[in-house]
Amino acid sequence: MRPHALLPLLGLVLGAALPAQPLVIAHRGDSWRAPEHTIAAWRLALASGADVLEQDLQLTSDGRLLVLHDETGERTLRGADCGGAVRDRPLAHWQRCDAGRWFNERHPDRADPAYTTERLVALEAVLAAFPTARFYIETKAPESAPGMEDSLVAVLTRARLRTRDAVRLVRVRLQSFSEASLKRLRQLAPELPRIQLLDRGAIPAPTATDTLPAAQALDRIASYAQGIGPSRLDVTPALVAMAHARCLVVHPYTVNESAEMERLLEAGVDGMFSDRPDVLRHAVAGRPSPALPAHCAGR
Ligand code: G3P
Ligand code: CA
């Protein structure tokens, strides 16, 4: 890697060139007020003051990257043949499905007739729709979608999100529950920051008498990633301190209650995923972004 390519990565880790507050990461957009992973949800998120927009990826039968959380359409899609496995049909099929009606049915208090016009979006279309936004992109179930990482990096390259300026501005962060997927992304696009998502309980809780299991897990992650995304339920001040000592930022998921946001901010997290970016924006107001130790500079 060229030396200049390291500087923006440092910016991510230290929070430089970002708002001087913990990150407001809109989980699937403003998915409290609009159907998740739709243009409406991402627009609302930005209007609410989100710093970063999240996307989950699924690979279609014709090798396109569709932004959708689930591996099937059953929960969030309506229309003919819209309930099956994403990998069995091409992008054009999925884009005929209604991506908003389910939200109106499930949340009548937040319903909007306009949501029934929302359609699923290919990753490149999301990137083009928000030309100055920051994105936090997850390779979802990559073990059953061979080639997902290669397709993702190709899309990012075409969208000019791997240029020196884009990296300096931290336009893209990559995330996955899959260590193998993150390591593949490191091979393909080493300049882009990677965050290891962690299932509930994946990191043993550090205690006053035993920090070794957590230390070993974090040491391993620090060898290929720049951050962790733990379940909010696993976050303690001790875990955050141990992550920071290893130059890992901490972005827990998914935090929708003000009291829990406050608890996590007190624990020292660097930002968090929330369905309610408007609520989180209020919670982080006036809170300085945590700084990593000096030895993280240049990492
Ligand atoms: O990516 C952070 C968080 O979104 C992980 O959980 O299931 O909502 O993708 P999930
Ligand atoms: Ca996700």
mmCIF file of C-alpha atoms and ligand atoms in Angstrom:
data_model
loop_
_atom_site.group_PDB
_atom_site.id
_atom_site.type_symbol
_atom_site.label_atom_id
_atom_site.label_comp_id
_atom_site.label_asym_id
_atom_site.label_seq_id
_atom_site.Cartn_x
_atom_site.Cartn_y
_atom_site.Cartn_z
ATOM 1 C CA MET A 1 0.000 0.000 0.000
ATOM 2 C CA ARG A 2 1.250 3.507 -0.779
ATOM 3 C CA PRO A 3 2.056 5.591 2.336
ATOM 4 C CA HIS A 4 -0.637 8.187 1.617
ATOM 5 C CA ALA A 5 -3.254 5.470 1.641
ATOM 6 C CA LEU A 6 -2.619 4.886 5.322
ATOM 7 C CA LEU A 7 -3.500 8.402 6.405
ATOM 8 C CA PRO A 8 -7.244 8.267 5.710
ATOM 9 C CA LEU A 9 -7.432 4.945 7.496
ATOM 10 C CA LEU A 10 -5.952 6.661 10.483
ATOM 11 C CA GLY A 11 -8.636 9.315 10.040
ATOM 12 C CA LEU A 12 -11.318 6.678 10.420
ATOM 13 C CA VAL A 13 -9.743 5.214 13.486
ATOM 14 C CA LEU A 14 -9.207 8.507 15.207
ATOM 15 C CA GLY A 15 -12.429 10.084 14.045
ATOM 16 C CA ALA A 16 -10.472 12.807 12.247
ATOM 17 C CA ALA A 17 -12.320 14.597 9.436
ATOM 18 C CA LEU A 18 -15.578 13.399 10.938
ATOM 19 C CA PRO A 19 -18.034 15.237 13.133
ATOM 20 C CA ALA A 20 -16.443 15.566 16.568
ATOM 21 C CA GLN A 21 -19.119 13.362 18.052
ATOM 22 C CA PRO A 22 -19.760 9.627 18.113
ATOM 23 C CA LEU A 23 -21.061 8.383 14.769
ATOM 24 C CA VAL A 24 -24.768 8.258 14.038
ATOM 25 C CA ILE A 25 -25.125 5.183 11.837
ATOM 26 C CA ALA A 26 -28.578 4.831 10.295
ATOM 27 C CA HIS A 27 -29.373 1.114 10.489
ATOM 28 C CA ARG A 28 -30.949 0.234 7.121
ATOM 29 C CA GLY A 29 -31.738 3.972 6.858
ATOM 30 C CA ASP A 30 -34.254 5.635 9.150
ATOM 31 C CA SER A 31 -35.933 2.258 9.389
ATOM 32 C CA TRP A 32 -38.168 3.352 12.246
ATOM 33 C CA ARG A 33 -40.058 5.839 10.117
ATOM 34 C CA ALA A 34 -39.737 4.316 6.646
ATOM 35 C CA PRO A 35 -39.365 0.852 5.111
ATOM 36 C CA GLU A 36 -35.808 -0.372 5.622
ATOM 37 C CA HIS A 37 -33.292 -0.247 2.788
ATOM 38 C CA THR A 38 -35.333 2.066 0.581
ATOM 39 C CA ILE A 39 -34.458 5.459 -0.847
ATOM 40 C CA ALA A 40 -37.136 6.936 1.431
ATOM 41 C CA ALA A 41 -35.427 5.487 4.508
ATOM 42 C CA TRP A 42 -31.955 6.733 3.550
ATOM 43 C CA ARG A 43 -33.315 10.208 2.654
ATOM 44 C CA LEU A 44 -35.065 10.469 6.010
ATOM 45 C CA ALA A 45 -31.892 9.322 7.761
ATOM 46 C CA LEU A 46 -29.834 12.095 6.204
ATOM 47 C CA ALA A 47 -32.545 14.614 7.021
ATOM 48 C CA SER A 48 -32.368 13.392 10.636
ATOM 49 C CA GLY A 49 -28.663 14.095 10.816
ATOM 50 C CA ALA A 50 -27.239 10.621 10.246
ATOM 51 C CA ASP A 51 -23.491 10.572 9.580
ATOM 52 C CA VAL A 52 -23.487 7.211 7.835
ATOM 53 C CA LEU A 53 -26.036 5.093 5.919
ATOM 54 C CA GLU A 54 -26.000 1.318 6.376
ATOM 55 C CA GLN A 55 -26.580 -1.252 3.620
ATOM 56 C CA ASP A 56 -26.829 -5.060 3.815
ATOM 57 C CA LEU A 57 -26.007 -6.943 0.626
ATOM 58 C CA GLN A 58 -27.536 -9.965 -1.079
ATOM 59 C CA LEU A 59 -26.327 -11.469 -4.346
ATOM 60 C CA THR A 60 -28.957 -12.108 -7.049
ATOM 61 C CA SER A 61 -28.950 -14.999 -9.545
ATOM 62 C CA ASP A 62 -27.401 -12.731 -12.179
ATOM 63 C CA GLY A 63 -24.579 -11.699 -9.872
ATOM 64 C CA ARG A 64 -25.857 -8.239 -8.932
ATOM 65 C CA LEU A 65 -25.643 -6.751 -5.450
ATOM 66 C CA LEU A 66 -29.077 -6.009 -4.064
ATOM 67 C CA VAL A 67 -29.469 -4.012 -0.869
ATOM 68 C CA LEU A 68 -31.634 -6.193 1.344
ATOM 69 C CA HIS A 69 -31.226 -7.614 4.834
ATOM 70 C CA ASP A 70 -32.950 -10.976 4.520
ATOM 71 C CA GLU A 71 -31.918 -13.824 2.239
ATOM 72 C CA THR A 72 -35.553 -14.144 1.133
ATOM 73 C CA GLY A 73 -38.259 -11.645 0.267
ATOM 74 C CA GLU A 74 -40.842 -13.101 2.609
ATOM 75 C CA ARG A 75 -40.704 -10.482 5.367
ATOM 76 C CA THR A 76 -40.300 -7.210 3.486
ATOM 77 C CA LEU A 77 -41.476 -7.759 -0.092
ATOM 78 C CA ARG A 78 -44.963 -7.995 -1.577
ATOM 79 C CA GLY A 79 -46.013 -9.049 -5.066
ATOM 80 C CA ALA A 80 -46.047 -12.111 -7.293
ATOM 81 C CA ASP A 81 -43.195 -14.523 -6.535
ATOM 82 C CA CYS A 82 -41.592 -12.005 -4.179
ATOM 83 C CA GLY A 83 -41.203 -14.337 -1.181
ATOM 84 C CA GLY A 84 -38.438 -16.671 -2.314
ATOM 85 C CA ALA A 85 -34.665 -16.784 -2.051
ATOM 86 C CA VAL A 86 -32.875 -13.757 -3.457
ATOM 87 C CA ARG A 87 -30.145 -15.891 -4.972
ATOM 88 C CA ASP A 88 -32.675 -17.771 -7.148
ATOM 89 C CA ARG A 89 -33.844 -14.833 -9.264
ATOM 90 C CA PRO A 90 -32.261 -11.889 -11.110
ATOM 91 C CA LEU A 91 -32.154 -8.278 -10.000
ATOM 92 C CA ALA A 92 -34.928 -7.243 -12.397
ATOM 93 C CA HIS A 93 -37.319 -9.678 -10.742
ATOM 94 C CA TRP A 94 -36.712 -8.275 -7.269
ATOM 95 C CA GLN A 95 -37.064 -4.714 -8.436
ATOM 96 C CA ARG A 96 -40.656 -5.408 -9.491
ATOM 97 C CA CYS A 97 -41.589 -6.219 -5.882
ATOM 98 C CA ASP A 98 -43.223 -3.714 -3.540
ATOM 99 C CA ALA A 99 -40.703 -2.912 -0.780
ATOM 100 C CA GLY A 100 -42.935 -0.644 1.306
ATOM 101 C CA ARG A 101 -46.370 -2.216 1.694
ATOM 102 C CA TRP A 102 -45.216 -4.555 4.471
ATOM 103 C CA PHE A 103 -44.138 -1.522 6.522
ATOM 104 C CA ASN A 104 -47.572 0.120 6.234
ATOM 105 C CA GLU A 105 -49.248 -3.148 7.216
ATOM 106 C CA ARG A 106 -46.993 -3.688 10.204
ATOM 107 C CA HIS A 107 -46.738 -0.087 11.401
ATOM 108 C CA PRO A 108 -50.056 1.626 10.621
ATOM 109 C CA ASP A 109 -49.122 4.495 12.963
ATOM 110 C CA ARG A 110 -46.104 5.282 10.747
ATOM 111 C CA ALA A 111 -47.625 4.309 7.397
ATOM 112 C CA ASP A 112 -47.436 6.476 4.291
ATOM 113 C CA PRO A 113 -49.222 5.523 1.042
ATOM 114 C CA ALA A 114 -46.156 6.738 -0.867
ATOM 115 C CA TYR A 115 -44.107 3.905 0.617
ATOM 116 C CA THR A 116 -45.887 1.422 -1.658
ATOM 117 C CA THR A 117 -43.989 2.951 -4.584
ATOM 118 C CA GLU A 118 -40.620 2.069 -3.015
ATOM 119 C CA ARG A 119 -38.613 -0.591 -4.829
ATOM 120 C CA LEU A 120 -35.422 -2.417 -3.929
ATOM 121 C CA VAL A 121 -32.224 -0.782 -5.064
ATOM 122 C CA ALA A 122 -29.003 -2.207 -6.432
ATOM 123 C CA LEU A 123 -25.924 -1.119 -4.517
ATOM 124 C CA GLU A 124 -24.571 1.032 -7.335
ATOM 125 C CA ALA A 125 -27.872 2.918 -7.505
ATOM 126 C CA VAL A 126 -27.748 3.713 -3.784
ATOM 127 C CA LEU A 127 -24.211 5.012 -4.096
ATOM 128 C CA ALA A 128 -25.228 7.181 -7.049
ATOM 129 C CA ALA A 129 -28.366 8.459 -5.325
ATOM 130 C CA PHE A 130 -26.387 9.893 -2.406
ATOM 131 C CA PRO A 131 -23.229 11.287 -3.995
ATOM 132 C CA THR A 132 -21.787 12.834 -0.845
ATOM 133 C CA ALA A 133 -23.011 10.356 1.767
ATOM 134 C CA ARG A 134 -20.955 7.899 3.789
ATOM 135 C CA PHE A 135 -21.824 4.213 3.557
ATOM 136 C CA TYR A 136 -21.397 1.284 5.935
ATOM 137 C CA ILE A 137 -21.771 -1.821 3.788
ATOM 138 C CA GLU A 138 -22.258 -5.347 5.126
ATOM 139 C CA THR A 139 -21.508 -8.545 3.233
ATOM 140 C CA LYS A 140 -24.485 -10.564 4.439
ATOM 141 C CA ALA A 141 -24.183 -14.383 4.562
ATOM 142 C CA PRO A 142 -21.169 -14.243 2.218
ATOM 143 C CA GLU A 143 -20.431 -17.940 2.708
ATOM 144 C CA SER A 144 -23.507 -18.699 0.580
ATOM 145 C CA ALA A 145 -22.714 -15.981 -1.971
ATOM 146 C CA PRO A 146 -19.324 -16.751 -3.509
ATOM 147 C CA GLY A 147 -17.816 -13.747 -5.236
ATOM 148 C CA MET A 148 -19.785 -11.193 -3.234
ATOM 149 C CA GLU A 149 -16.612 -9.412 -2.110
ATOM 150 C CA ASP A 150 -15.228 -9.199 -5.643
ATOM 151 C CA SER A 151 -18.511 -7.762 -6.919
ATOM 152 C CA LEU A 152 -18.618 -5.280 -4.068
ATOM 153 C CA VAL A 153 -15.120 -3.977 -4.677
ATOM 154 C CA ALA A 154 -15.794 -3.715 -8.417
ATOM 155 C CA VAL A 155 -18.895 -1.595 -7.716
ATOM 156 C CA LEU A 156 -16.965 0.632 -5.301
ATOM 157 C CA THR A 157 -14.181 1.105 -7.807
ATOM 158 C CA ARG A 158 -16.614 2.111 -10.573
ATOM 159 C CA ALA A 159 -18.338 4.495 -8.156
ATOM 160 C CA ARG A 160 -14.959 6.126 -7.431
ATOM 161 C CA LEU A 161 -15.265 5.302 -3.741
ATOM 162 C CA ARG A 162 -11.711 3.975 -3.534
ATOM 163 C CA THR A 163 -9.993 7.155 -4.662
ATOM 164 C CA ARG A 164 -7.640 9.006 -2.361
ATOM 165 C CA ASP A 165 -10.292 11.671 -1.628
ATOM 166 C CA ALA A 166 -13.040 9.132 -0.979
ATOM 167 C CA VAL A 167 -10.818 7.239 1.421
ATOM 168 C CA ARG A 168 -9.765 10.466 3.147
ATOM 169 C CA LEU A 169 -13.427 11.326 3.690
ATOM 170 C CA VAL A 170 -14.182 7.771 4.864
ATOM 171 C CA ARG A 171 -16.997 7.492 2.338
ATOM 172 C CA VAL A 172 -17.071 3.702 2.830
ATOM 173 C CA ARG A 173 -16.725 1.338 5.758
ATOM 174 C CA LEU A 174 -17.073 -2.408 5.290
ATOM 175 C CA GLN A 175 -18.598 -4.761 7.862
ATOM 176 C CA SER A 176 -19.316 -8.452 8.182
ATOM 177 C CA PHE A 177 -19.988 -11.183 10.711
ATOM 178 C CA SER A 178 -17.656 -13.273 8.545
ATOM 179 C CA GLU A 179 -13.951 -13.074 9.325
ATOM 180 C CA ALA A 180 -13.191 -14.748 5.987
ATOM 181 C CA SER A 181 -15.174 -12.114 4.130
ATOM 182 C CA LEU A 182 -13.319 -9.272 5.849
ATOM 183 C CA LYS A 183 -9.993 -10.899 5.062
ATOM 184 C CA ARG A 184 -10.983 -11.237 1.411
ATOM 185 C CA LEU A 185 -11.943 -7.552 1.392
ATOM 186 C CA ARG A 186 -8.588 -6.696 2.909
ATOM 187 C CA GLN A 187 -6.921 -8.452 -0.037
ATOM 188 C CA LEU A 188 -9.095 -6.700 -2.600
ATOM 189 C CA ALA A 189 -9.311 -3.193 -1.120
ATOM 190 C CA PRO A 190 -6.883 -2.808 1.779
ATOM 191 C CA GLU A 191 -7.453 0.935 1.974
ATOM 192 C CA LEU A 192 -11.089 0.560 3.107
ATOM 193 C CA PRO A 193 -11.766 0.209 6.842
ATOM 194 C CA ARG A 194 -13.199 -3.091 8.040
ATOM 195 C CA ILE A 195 -15.374 -3.710 11.082
ATOM 196 C CA GLN A 196 -15.868 -7.210 12.521
ATOM 197 C CA LEU A 197 -19.494 -7.719 13.557
ATOM 198 C CA LEU A 198 -19.945 -9.962 16.570
ATOM 199 C CA ASP A 199 -22.892 -12.126 17.505
ATOM 200 C CA ARG A 200 -24.230 -11.807 21.031
ATOM 201 C CA GLY A 201 -21.705 -13.387 23.389
ATOM 202 C CA ALA A 202 -19.033 -13.845 20.725
ATOM 203 C CA ILE A 203 -16.517 -12.000 22.878
ATOM 204 C CA PRO A 204 -16.202 -13.294 26.450
ATOM 205 C CA ALA A 205 -17.055 -10.469 28.828
ATOM 206 C CA PRO A 206 -13.893 -9.169 30.510
ATOM 207 C CA THR A 207 -14.099 -9.363 34.285
ATOM 208 C CA ALA A 208 -11.976 -7.865 37.045
ATOM 209 C CA THR A 209 -10.143 -11.158 37.393
ATOM 210 C CA ASP A 210 -10.131 -12.518 33.842
ATOM 211 C CA THR A 211 -9.542 -10.439 30.754
ATOM 212 C CA LEU A 212 -7.546 -13.015 28.817
ATOM 213 C CA PRO A 213 -10.289 -14.523 26.589
ATOM 214 C CA ALA A 214 -11.481 -11.058 25.522
ATOM 215 C CA ALA A 215 -7.891 -9.927 24.981
ATOM 216 C CA GLN A 216 -7.150 -12.905 22.747
ATOM 217 C CA ALA A 217 -10.312 -12.370 20.690
ATOM 218 C CA LEU A 218 -9.592 -8.659 20.248
ATOM 219 C CA ASP A 219 -5.933 -9.266 19.377
ATOM 220 C CA ARG A 220 -7.046 -11.571 16.608
ATOM 221 C CA ILE A 221 -9.571 -9.069 15.217
ATOM 222 C CA ALA A 222 -7.019 -6.247 15.367
ATOM 223 C CA SER A 223 -4.818 -8.235 12.988
ATOM 224 C CA TYR A 224 -7.265 -7.696 10.079
ATOM 225 C CA ALA A 225 -9.856 -5.068 11.098
ATOM 226 C CA GLN A 226 -10.086 -1.540 12.450
ATOM 227 C CA GLY A 227 -13.186 -1.956 14.572
ATOM 228 C CA ILE A 228 -15.780 -4.192 16.155
ATOM 229 C CA GLY A 229 -19.555 -4.142 15.924
ATOM 230 C CA PRO A 230 -20.785 -5.982 19.020
ATOM 231 C CA SER A 231 -24.319 -6.523 20.194
ATOM 232 C CA ARG A 232 -25.266 -3.592 22.410
ATOM 233 C CA LEU A 233 -25.913 -6.118 25.172
ATOM 234 C CA ASP A 234 -22.241 -7.104 25.271
ATOM 235 C CA VAL A 235 -20.810 -3.607 25.613
ATOM 236 C CA THR A 236 -19.184 -2.614 28.889
ATOM 237 C CA PRO A 237 -16.632 0.111 29.666
ATOM 238 C CA ALA A 238 -14.003 -2.622 30.112
ATOM 239 C CA LEU A 239 -14.650 -4.077 26.661
ATOM 240 C CA VAL A 240 -14.497 -0.631 25.031
ATOM 241 C CA ALA A 241 -11.232 0.174 26.808
ATOM 242 C CA MET A 242 -9.698 -3.122 25.720
ATOM 243 C CA ALA A 243 -10.791 -2.548 22.109
ATOM 244 C CA HIS A 244 -9.442 1.009 22.078
ATOM 245 C CA ALA A 245 -6.132 -0.181 23.518
ATOM 246 C CA ARG A 246 -5.874 -2.354 20.384
ATOM 247 C CA CYS A 247 -6.821 0.538 18.084
ATOM 248 C CA LEU A 248 -10.266 -0.902 17.416
ATOM 249 C CA VAL A 249 -13.260 1.423 17.263
ATOM 250 C CA VAL A 250 -16.508 0.151 18.795
ATOM 251 C CA HIS A 251 -19.847 0.506 16.957
ATOM 252 C CA PRO A 252 -22.549 -1.549 18.704
ATOM 253 C CA TYR A 253 -25.858 -2.543 17.092
ATOM 254 C CA THR A 254 -28.852 -1.914 17.187
ATOM 255 C CA VAL A 255 -29.716 0.804 19.677
ATOM 256 C CA ASN A 256 -33.115 2.465 19.618
ATOM 257 C CA GLU A 257 -33.776 3.611 23.178
ATOM 258 C CA SER A 258 -32.383 6.873 24.560
ATOM 259 C CA ALA A 259 -31.399 5.358 27.901
ATOM 260 C CA GLU A 260 -29.404 2.615 26.179
ATOM 261 C CA MET A 261 -27.740 5.182 23.919
ATOM 262 C CA GLU A 262 -26.668 7.118 27.006
ATOM 263 C CA ARG A 263 -25.325 3.981 28.679
ATOM 264 C CA LEU A 264 -23.244 3.088 25.647
ATOM 265 C CA LEU A 265 -21.945 6.635 25.225
ATOM 266 C CA GLU A 266 -20.902 6.595 28.873
ATOM 267 C CA ALA A 267 -19.092 3.309 28.164
ATOM 268 C CA GLY A 268 -17.065 5.170 25.528
ATOM 269 C CA VAL A 269 -18.321 3.797 22.194
ATOM 270 C CA ASP A 270 -17.317 5.554 18.969
ATOM 271 C CA GLY A 271 -20.791 5.464 17.457
ATOM 272 C CA MET A 272 -23.667 3.059 17.062
ATOM 273 C CA PHE A 273 -26.189 1.598 14.648
ATOM 274 C CA SER A 274 -29.727 2.814 15.215
ATOM 275 C CA ASP A 275 -33.088 2.561 13.449
ATOM 276 C CA ARG A 276 -33.724 6.002 14.948
ATOM 277 C CA PRO A 277 -30.962 8.353 13.780
ATOM 278 C CA ASP A 278 -32.987 11.356 14.922
ATOM 279 C CA VAL A 279 -33.012 10.078 18.502
ATOM 280 C CA LEU A 280 -29.343 9.138 18.358
ATOM 281 C CA ARG A 281 -28.397 12.547 16.947
ATOM 282 C CA HIS A 282 -29.887 14.136 20.062
ATOM 283 C CA ALA A 283 -28.116 11.640 22.310
ATOM 284 C CA VAL A 284 -24.648 12.341 20.893
ATOM 285 C CA ALA A 285 -25.063 16.130 20.900
ATOM 286 C CA GLY A 286 -22.309 17.707 22.942
ATOM 287 C CA ARG A 287 -20.452 14.436 23.423
ATOM 288 C CA PRO A 288 -16.896 14.420 22.104
ATOM 289 C CA SER A 289 -15.844 11.545 19.912
ATOM 290 C CA PRO A 290 -13.559 9.233 21.902
ATOM 291 C CA ALA A 291 -9.883 9.321 20.938
ATOM 292 C CA LEU A 292 -7.794 6.215 20.440
ATOM 293 C CA PRO A 293 -4.419 5.958 22.173
ATOM 294 C CA ALA A 294 -1.439 7.714 20.616
ATOM 295 C CA HIS A 295 0.146 4.434 19.600
ATOM 296 C CA CYS A 296 -2.686 3.892 17.124
ATOM 297 C CA ALA A 297 -1.408 6.753 14.963
ATOM 298 C CA GLY A 298 -0.098 5.368 11.682
ATOM 299 C CA ARG A 299 -1.608 1.971 12.200
HETATM 300 O O1 G3P B 1 -24.585 -4.409 10.751
HETATM 301 C C1 G3P B 1 -24.897 -4.113 12.072
HETATM 302 C C2 G3P B 1 -26.178 -4.779 12.344
HETATM 303 O O2 G3P B 1 -27.013 -4.369 11.312
HETATM 304 C C3 G3P B 1 -26.034 -6.256 12.345
HETATM 305 O O3 G3P B 1 -27.241 -6.896 12.412
HETATM 306 O O4 G3P B 1 -28.898 -8.329 11.343
HETATM 307 O O5 G3P B 1 -29.273 -5.877 11.445
HETATM 308 O O6 G3P B 1 -27.584 -6.818 9.902
HETATM 309 P P1 G3P B 1 -28.292 -6.979 11.228
HETATM 310 CA CA CA B 2 -26.396 -4.962 9.000
#
